[in-house]
PDB file of C-alpha atoms in Angstrom:
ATOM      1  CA  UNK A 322       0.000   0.000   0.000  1.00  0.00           C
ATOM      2  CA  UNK A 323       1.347   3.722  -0.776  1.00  0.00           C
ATOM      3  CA  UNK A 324       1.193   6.094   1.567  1.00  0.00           C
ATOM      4  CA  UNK A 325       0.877   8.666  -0.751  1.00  0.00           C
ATOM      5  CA  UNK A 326      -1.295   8.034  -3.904  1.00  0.00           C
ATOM      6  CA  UNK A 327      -1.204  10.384  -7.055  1.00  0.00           C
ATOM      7  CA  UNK A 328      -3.681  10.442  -9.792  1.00  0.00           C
ATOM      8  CA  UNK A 329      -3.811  10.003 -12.512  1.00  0.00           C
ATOM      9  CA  UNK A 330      -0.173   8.547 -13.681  1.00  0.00           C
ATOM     10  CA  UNK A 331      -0.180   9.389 -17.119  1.00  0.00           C
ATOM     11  CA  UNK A 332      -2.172  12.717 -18.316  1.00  0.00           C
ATOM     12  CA  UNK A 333      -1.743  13.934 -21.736  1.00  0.00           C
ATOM     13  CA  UNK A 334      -3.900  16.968 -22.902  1.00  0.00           C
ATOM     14  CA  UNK A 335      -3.668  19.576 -25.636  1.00  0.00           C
ATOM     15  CA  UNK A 336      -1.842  23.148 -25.309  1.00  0.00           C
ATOM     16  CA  UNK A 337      -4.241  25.618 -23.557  1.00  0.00           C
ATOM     17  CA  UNK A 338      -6.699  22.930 -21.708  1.00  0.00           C
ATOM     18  CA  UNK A 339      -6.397  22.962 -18.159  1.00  0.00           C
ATOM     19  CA  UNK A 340      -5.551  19.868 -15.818  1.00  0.00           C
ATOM     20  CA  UNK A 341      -5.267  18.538 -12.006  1.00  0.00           C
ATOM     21  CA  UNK A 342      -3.224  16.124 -10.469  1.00  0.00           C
ATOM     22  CA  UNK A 343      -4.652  14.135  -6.979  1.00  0.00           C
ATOM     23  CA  UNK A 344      -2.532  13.647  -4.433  1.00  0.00           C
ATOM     24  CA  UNK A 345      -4.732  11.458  -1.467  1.00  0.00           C
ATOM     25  CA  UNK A 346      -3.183   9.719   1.645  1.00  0.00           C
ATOM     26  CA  UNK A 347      -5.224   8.396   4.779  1.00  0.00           C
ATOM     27  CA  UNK A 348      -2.141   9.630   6.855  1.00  0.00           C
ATOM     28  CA  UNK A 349      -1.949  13.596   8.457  1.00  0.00           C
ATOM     29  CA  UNK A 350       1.382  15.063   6.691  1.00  0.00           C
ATOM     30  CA  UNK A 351       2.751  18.063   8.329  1.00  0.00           C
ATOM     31  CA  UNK A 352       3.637  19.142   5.325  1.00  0.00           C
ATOM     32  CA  UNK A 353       3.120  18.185   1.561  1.00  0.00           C
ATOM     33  CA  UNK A 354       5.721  19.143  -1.037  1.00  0.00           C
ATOM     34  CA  UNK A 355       5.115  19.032  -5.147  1.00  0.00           C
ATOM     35  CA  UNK A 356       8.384  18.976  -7.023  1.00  0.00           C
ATOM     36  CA  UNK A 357       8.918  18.244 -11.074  1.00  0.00           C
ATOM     37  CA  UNK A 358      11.697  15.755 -11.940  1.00  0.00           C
ATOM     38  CA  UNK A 359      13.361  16.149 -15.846  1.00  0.00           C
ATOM     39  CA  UNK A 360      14.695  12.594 -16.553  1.00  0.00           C
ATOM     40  CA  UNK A 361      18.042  11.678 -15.488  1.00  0.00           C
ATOM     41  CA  UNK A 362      17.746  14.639 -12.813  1.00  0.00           C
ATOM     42  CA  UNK A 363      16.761  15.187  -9.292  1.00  0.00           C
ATOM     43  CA  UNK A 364      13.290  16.453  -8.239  1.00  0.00           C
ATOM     44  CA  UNK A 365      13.159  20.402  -8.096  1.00  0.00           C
ATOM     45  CA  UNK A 366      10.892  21.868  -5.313  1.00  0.00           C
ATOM     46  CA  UNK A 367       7.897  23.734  -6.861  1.00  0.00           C
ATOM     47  CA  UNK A 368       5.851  24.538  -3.348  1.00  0.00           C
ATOM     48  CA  UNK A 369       5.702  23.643   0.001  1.00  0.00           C
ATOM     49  CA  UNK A 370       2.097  23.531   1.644  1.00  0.00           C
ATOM     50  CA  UNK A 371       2.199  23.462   5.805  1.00  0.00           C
ATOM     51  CA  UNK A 372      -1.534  24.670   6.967  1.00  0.00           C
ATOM     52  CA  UNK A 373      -4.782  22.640   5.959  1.00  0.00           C
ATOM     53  CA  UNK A 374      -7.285  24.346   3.299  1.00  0.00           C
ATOM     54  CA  UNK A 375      -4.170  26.470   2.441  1.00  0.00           C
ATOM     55  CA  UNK A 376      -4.238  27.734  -1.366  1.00  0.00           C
ATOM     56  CA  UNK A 377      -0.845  28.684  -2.913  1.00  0.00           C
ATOM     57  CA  UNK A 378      -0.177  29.957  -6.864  1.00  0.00           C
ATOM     58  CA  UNK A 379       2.915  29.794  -8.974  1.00  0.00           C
ATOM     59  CA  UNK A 380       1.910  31.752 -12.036  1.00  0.00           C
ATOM     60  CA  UNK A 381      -0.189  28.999 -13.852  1.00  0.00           C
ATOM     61  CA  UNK A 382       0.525  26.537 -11.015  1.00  0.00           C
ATOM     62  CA  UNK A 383      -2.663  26.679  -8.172  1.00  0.00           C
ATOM     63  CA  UNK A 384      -1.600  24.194  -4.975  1.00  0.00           C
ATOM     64  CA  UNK A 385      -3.977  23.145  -2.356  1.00  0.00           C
ATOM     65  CA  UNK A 386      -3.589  21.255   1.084  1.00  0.00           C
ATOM     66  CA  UNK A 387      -6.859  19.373   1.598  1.00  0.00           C
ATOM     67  CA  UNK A 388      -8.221  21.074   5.462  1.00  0.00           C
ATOM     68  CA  UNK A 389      -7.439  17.972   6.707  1.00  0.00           C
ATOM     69  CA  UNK A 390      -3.772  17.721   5.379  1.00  0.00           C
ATOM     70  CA  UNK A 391      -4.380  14.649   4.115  1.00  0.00           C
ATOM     71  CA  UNK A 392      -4.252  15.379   0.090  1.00  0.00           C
ATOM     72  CA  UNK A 393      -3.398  17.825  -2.003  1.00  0.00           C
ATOM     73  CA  UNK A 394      -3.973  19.311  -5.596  1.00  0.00           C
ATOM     74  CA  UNK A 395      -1.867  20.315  -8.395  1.00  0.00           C
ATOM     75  CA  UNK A 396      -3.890  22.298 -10.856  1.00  0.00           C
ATOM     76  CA  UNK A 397      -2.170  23.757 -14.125  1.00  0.00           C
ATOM     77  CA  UNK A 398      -4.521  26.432 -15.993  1.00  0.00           C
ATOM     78  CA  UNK A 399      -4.001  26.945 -19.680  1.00  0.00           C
ATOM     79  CA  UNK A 400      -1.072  24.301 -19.980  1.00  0.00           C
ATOM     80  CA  UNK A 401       1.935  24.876 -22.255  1.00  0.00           C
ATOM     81  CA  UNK A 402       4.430  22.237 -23.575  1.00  0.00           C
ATOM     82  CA  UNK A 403       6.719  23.636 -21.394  1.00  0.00           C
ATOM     83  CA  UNK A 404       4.806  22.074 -18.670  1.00  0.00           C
ATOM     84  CA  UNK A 405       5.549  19.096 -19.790  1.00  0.00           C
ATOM     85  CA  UNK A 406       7.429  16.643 -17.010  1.00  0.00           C
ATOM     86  CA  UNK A 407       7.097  14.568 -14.457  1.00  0.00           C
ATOM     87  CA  UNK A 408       5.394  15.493 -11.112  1.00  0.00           C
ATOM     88  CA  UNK A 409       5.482  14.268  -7.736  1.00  0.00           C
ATOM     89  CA  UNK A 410       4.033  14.980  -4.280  1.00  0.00           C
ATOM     90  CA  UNK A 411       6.056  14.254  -1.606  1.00  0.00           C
ATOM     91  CA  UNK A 412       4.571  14.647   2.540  1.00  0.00           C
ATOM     92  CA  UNK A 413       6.261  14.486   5.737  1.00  0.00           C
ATOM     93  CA  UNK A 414       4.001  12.887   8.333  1.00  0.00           C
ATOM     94  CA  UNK A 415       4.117  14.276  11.846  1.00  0.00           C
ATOM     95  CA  UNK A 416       7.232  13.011  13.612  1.00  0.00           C
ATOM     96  CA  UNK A 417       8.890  11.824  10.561  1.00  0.00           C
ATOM     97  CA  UNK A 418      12.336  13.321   9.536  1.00  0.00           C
ATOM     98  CA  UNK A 419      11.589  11.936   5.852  1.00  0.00           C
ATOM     99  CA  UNK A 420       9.901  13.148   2.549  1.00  0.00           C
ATOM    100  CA  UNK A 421       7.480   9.659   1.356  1.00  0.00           C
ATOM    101  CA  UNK A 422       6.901   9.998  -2.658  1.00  0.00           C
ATOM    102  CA  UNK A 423       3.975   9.508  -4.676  1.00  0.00           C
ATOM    103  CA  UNK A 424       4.523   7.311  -7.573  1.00  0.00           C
ATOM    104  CA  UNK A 425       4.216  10.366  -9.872  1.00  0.00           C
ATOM    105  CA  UNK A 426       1.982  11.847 -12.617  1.00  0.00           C
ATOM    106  CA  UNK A 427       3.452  12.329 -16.090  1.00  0.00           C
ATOM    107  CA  UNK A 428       2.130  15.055 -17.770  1.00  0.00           C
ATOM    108  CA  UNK A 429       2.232  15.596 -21.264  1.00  0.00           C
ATOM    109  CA  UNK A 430       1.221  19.151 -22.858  1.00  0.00           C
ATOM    110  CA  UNK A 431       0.410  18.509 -27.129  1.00  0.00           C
ATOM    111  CA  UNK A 432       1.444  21.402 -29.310  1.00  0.00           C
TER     112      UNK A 432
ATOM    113  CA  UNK B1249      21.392  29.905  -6.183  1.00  0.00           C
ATOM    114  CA  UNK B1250      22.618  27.372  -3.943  1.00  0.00           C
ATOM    115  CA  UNK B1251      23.187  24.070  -5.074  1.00  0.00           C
ATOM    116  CA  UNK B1252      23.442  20.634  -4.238  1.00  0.00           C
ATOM    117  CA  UNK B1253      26.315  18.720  -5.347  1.00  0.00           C
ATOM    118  CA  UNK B1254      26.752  15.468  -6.410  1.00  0.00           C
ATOM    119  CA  UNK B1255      29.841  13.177  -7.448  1.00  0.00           C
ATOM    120  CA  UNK B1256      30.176  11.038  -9.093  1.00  0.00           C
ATOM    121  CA  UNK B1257      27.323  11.836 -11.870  1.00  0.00           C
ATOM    122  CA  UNK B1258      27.573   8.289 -13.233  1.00  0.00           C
ATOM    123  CA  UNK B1259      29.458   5.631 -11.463  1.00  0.00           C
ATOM    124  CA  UNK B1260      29.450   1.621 -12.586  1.00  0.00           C
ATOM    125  CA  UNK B1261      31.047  -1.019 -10.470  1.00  0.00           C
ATOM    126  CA  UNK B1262      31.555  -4.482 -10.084  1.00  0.00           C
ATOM    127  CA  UNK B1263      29.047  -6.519  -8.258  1.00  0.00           C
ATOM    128  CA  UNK B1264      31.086  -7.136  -4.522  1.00  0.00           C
ATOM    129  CA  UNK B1265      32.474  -4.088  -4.845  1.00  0.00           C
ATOM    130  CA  UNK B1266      32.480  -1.263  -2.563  1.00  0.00           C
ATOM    131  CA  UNK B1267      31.538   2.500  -3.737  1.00  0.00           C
ATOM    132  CA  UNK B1268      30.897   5.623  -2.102  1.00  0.00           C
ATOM    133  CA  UNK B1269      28.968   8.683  -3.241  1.00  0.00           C
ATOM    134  CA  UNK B1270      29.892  12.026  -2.539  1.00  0.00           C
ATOM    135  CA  UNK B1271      27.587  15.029  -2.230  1.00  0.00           C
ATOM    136  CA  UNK B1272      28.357  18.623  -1.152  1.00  0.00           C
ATOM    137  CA  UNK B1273      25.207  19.671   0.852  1.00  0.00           C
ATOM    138  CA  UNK B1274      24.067  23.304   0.802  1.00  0.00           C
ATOM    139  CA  UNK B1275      26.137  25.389   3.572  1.00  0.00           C
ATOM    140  CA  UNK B1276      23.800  26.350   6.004  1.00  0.00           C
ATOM    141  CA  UNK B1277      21.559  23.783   5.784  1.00  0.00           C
ATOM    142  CA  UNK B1278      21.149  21.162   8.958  1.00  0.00           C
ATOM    143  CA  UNK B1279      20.064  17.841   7.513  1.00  0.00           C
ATOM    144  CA  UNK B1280      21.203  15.636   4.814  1.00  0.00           C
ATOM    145  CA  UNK B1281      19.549  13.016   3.163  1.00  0.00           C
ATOM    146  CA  UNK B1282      19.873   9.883   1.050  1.00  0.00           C
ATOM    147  CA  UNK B1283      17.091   8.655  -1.309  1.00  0.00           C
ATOM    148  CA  UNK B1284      17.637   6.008  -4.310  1.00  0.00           C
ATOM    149  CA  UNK B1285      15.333   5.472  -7.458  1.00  0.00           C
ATOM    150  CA  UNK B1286      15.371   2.665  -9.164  1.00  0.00           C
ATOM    151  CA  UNK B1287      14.788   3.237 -12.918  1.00  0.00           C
ATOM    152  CA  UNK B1288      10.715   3.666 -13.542  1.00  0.00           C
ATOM    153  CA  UNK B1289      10.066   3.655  -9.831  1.00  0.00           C
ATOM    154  CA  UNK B1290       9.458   6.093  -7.379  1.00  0.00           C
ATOM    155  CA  UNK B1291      11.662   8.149  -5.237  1.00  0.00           C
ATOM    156  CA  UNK B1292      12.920   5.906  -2.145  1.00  0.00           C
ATOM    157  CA  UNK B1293      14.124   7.157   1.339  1.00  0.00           C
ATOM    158  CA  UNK B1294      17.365   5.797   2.736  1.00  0.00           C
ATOM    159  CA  UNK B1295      18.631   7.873   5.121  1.00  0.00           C
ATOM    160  CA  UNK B1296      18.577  11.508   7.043  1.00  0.00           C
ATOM    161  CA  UNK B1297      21.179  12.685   8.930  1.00  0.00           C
ATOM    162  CA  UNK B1298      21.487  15.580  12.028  1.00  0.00           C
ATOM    163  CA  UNK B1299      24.035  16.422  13.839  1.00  0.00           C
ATOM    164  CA  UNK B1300      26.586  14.201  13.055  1.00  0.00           C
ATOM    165  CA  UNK B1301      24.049  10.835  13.674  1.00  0.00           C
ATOM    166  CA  UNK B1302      21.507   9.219  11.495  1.00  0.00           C
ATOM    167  CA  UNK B1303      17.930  10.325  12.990  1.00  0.00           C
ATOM    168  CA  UNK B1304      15.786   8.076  10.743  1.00  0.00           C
ATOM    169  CA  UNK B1305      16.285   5.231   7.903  1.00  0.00           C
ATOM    170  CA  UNK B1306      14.417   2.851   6.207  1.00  0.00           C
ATOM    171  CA  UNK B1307      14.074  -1.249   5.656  1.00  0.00           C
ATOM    172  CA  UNK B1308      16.450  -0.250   2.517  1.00  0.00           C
ATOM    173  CA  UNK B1309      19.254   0.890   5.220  1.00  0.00           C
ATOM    174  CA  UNK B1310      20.699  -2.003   6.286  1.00  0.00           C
ATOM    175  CA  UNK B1311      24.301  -3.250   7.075  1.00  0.00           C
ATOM    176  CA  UNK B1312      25.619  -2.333   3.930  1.00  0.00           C
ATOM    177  CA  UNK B1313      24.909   0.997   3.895  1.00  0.00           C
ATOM    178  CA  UNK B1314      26.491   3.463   6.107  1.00  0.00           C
ATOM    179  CA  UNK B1315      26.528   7.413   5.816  1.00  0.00           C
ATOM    180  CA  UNK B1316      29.285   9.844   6.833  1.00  0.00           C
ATOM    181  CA  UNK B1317      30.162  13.434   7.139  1.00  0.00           C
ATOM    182  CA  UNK B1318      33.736  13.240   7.265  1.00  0.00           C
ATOM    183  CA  UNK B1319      34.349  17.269   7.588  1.00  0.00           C
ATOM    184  CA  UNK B1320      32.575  20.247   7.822  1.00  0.00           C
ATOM    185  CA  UNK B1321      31.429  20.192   3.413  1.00  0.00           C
ATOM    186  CA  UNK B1322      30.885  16.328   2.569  1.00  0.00           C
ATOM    187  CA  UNK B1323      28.114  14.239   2.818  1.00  0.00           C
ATOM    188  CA  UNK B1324      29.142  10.263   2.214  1.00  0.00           C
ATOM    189  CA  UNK B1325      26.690   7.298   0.943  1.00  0.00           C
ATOM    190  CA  UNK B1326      29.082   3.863   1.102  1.00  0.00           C
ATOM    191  CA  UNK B1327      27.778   0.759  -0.260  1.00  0.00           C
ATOM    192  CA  UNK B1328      29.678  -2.278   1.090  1.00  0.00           C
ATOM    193  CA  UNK B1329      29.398  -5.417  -1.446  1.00  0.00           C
ATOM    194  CA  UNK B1330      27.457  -4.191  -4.397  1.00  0.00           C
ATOM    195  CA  UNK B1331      24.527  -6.177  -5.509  1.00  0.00           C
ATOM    196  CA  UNK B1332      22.921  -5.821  -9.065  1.00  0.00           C
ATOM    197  CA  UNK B1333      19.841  -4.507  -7.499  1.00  0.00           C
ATOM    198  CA  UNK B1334      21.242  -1.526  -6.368  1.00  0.00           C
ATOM    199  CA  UNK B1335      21.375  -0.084  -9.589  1.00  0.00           C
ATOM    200  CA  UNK B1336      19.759   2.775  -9.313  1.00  0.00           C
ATOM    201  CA  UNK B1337      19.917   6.759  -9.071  1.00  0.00           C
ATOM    202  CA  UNK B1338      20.952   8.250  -5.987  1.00  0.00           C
ATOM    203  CA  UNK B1339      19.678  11.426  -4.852  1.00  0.00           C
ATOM    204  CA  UNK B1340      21.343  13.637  -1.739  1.00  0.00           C
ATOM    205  CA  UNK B1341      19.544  16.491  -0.349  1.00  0.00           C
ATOM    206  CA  UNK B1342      19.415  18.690   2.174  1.00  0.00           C
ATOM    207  CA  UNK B1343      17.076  21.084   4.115  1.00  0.00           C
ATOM    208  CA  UNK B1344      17.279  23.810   6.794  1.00  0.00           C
ATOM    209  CA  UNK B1345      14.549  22.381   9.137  1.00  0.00           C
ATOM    210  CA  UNK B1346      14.082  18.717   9.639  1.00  0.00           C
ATOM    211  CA  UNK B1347      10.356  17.555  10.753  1.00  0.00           C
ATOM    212  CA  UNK B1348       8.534  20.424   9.583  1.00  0.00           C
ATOM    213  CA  UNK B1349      10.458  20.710   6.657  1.00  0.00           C
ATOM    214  CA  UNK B1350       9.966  23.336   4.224  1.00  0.00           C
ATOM    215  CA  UNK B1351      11.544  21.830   0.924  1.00  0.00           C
ATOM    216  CA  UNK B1352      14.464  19.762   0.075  1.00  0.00           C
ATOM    217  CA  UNK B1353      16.839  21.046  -2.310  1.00  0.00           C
ATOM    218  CA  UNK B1354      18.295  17.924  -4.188  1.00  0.00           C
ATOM    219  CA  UNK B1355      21.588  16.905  -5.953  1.00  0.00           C
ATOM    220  CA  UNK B1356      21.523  15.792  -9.716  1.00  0.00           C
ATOM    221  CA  UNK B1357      21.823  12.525  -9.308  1.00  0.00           C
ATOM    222  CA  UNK B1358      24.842   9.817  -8.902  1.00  0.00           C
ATOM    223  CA  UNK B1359      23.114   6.909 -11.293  1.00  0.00           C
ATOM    224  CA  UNK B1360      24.994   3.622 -10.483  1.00  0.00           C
ATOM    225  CA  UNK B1361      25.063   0.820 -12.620  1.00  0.00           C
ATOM    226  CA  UNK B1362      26.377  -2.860 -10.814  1.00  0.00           C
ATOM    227  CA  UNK B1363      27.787  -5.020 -13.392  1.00  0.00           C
TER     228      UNK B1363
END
């Protein structure tokens, strides 16, 4: 069983359509991380979400902690194929001094 | 804007054989951590590290693994007796805060391939 699950895994969608990514858990994370990892690199940080019902925006990007900081959203508006990439939620769960991955969602943005 | 580094980027090695990854963690930064992923899986936790001692590791941490900050710049990852399955990428990171973290920044990537 994961402790963190993302949905979908695979999304592929045309330029300029919108899309979310699901990140559910039954465990209470102190914190819940998204980060976007090119292949053959290491995951880069996109957001950092701490308090539950908390909504946070990077330009296109819209984040949400679920009020019981149990999931969390990803939701891209207007996607480019620049978004394209792989992306991952990662949570620390109270008491833990580790990050526990999702599986990931590969997104794919069509020209 | 402060980096994690990683060396080797790409290290292969006979199967038995002992290896060590190196990783510069960022300066100011208080914890260090290990994670592997093996290729078309997720990201893995190994290890995190505080003040000089390991404060949490997985099932995947076992005997043959050990971690070391030898001065006040390096972060170590040794692997005693390779196996084939640990072929993987390994990731380093590091954060200011542990529990309550607030982001890790990580390294590029050591990918090891046991022969």
């Amino acid at each position: 069983t994961q402790l963190l699950e993302q949905s979908p895994q695979f999304l592929s969608i045309q330029e300029g359509e919108n899309l979310t990514v699901y990140c559910n858990s039954s465990s209470v994370f102190s914190s819940l991380q998204w980060y976007r990892q090119e292949p053959g690199e290491g995951p880069v940080l996109l957001v950092t979400v701490v308090t539950g019902g908390e909504v946070k925006k990077l330009k296109r990007l819209t984040f949400q902690f679920g009020d019981a900081r149990k999931d969390s959203s990803l939701h891209i508006t207007a996607a480019q194929p620049g978004d394209t990439g792989l992306y991952l939620c990662a949570g620390a769960r109270v008491g833990d001094y580790k990050l526990s991955f999702g599986a990931g969602t590969t997104v794919t943005v069509r020209a | 804007e402060p980096e994690v580094t990683q060396t080797p980027s790409h290290q292969v090695t006979q199967m038995g054989q002992e290896v060590i990854l190196r990783c510069v963690p960022i300066s100011n930064h208080l914890y260090f951590y290990w994670y592997r992923q093996i290729l078309g899986q997720k990201v893995e936790f190994l290890v995190s590290f505080y003040n000089n001692e390991i404060s949490e590791k997985s099932e995947i941490f076992d005997d043959q693994f050990s971690v070391e900050r030898p001065d006040g710049s390096n972060f170590t990852l040794k692997i005693r007796s390779t196996k084939l399955e640990d072929s993987a990428m390994y990731f380093c990171a590091s954060s200011t805060t542990g529990p309550l973290n607030y982001g890790y920044t990580f390294g590029s990537g050591t990918r090891l391939t046991v022969v």
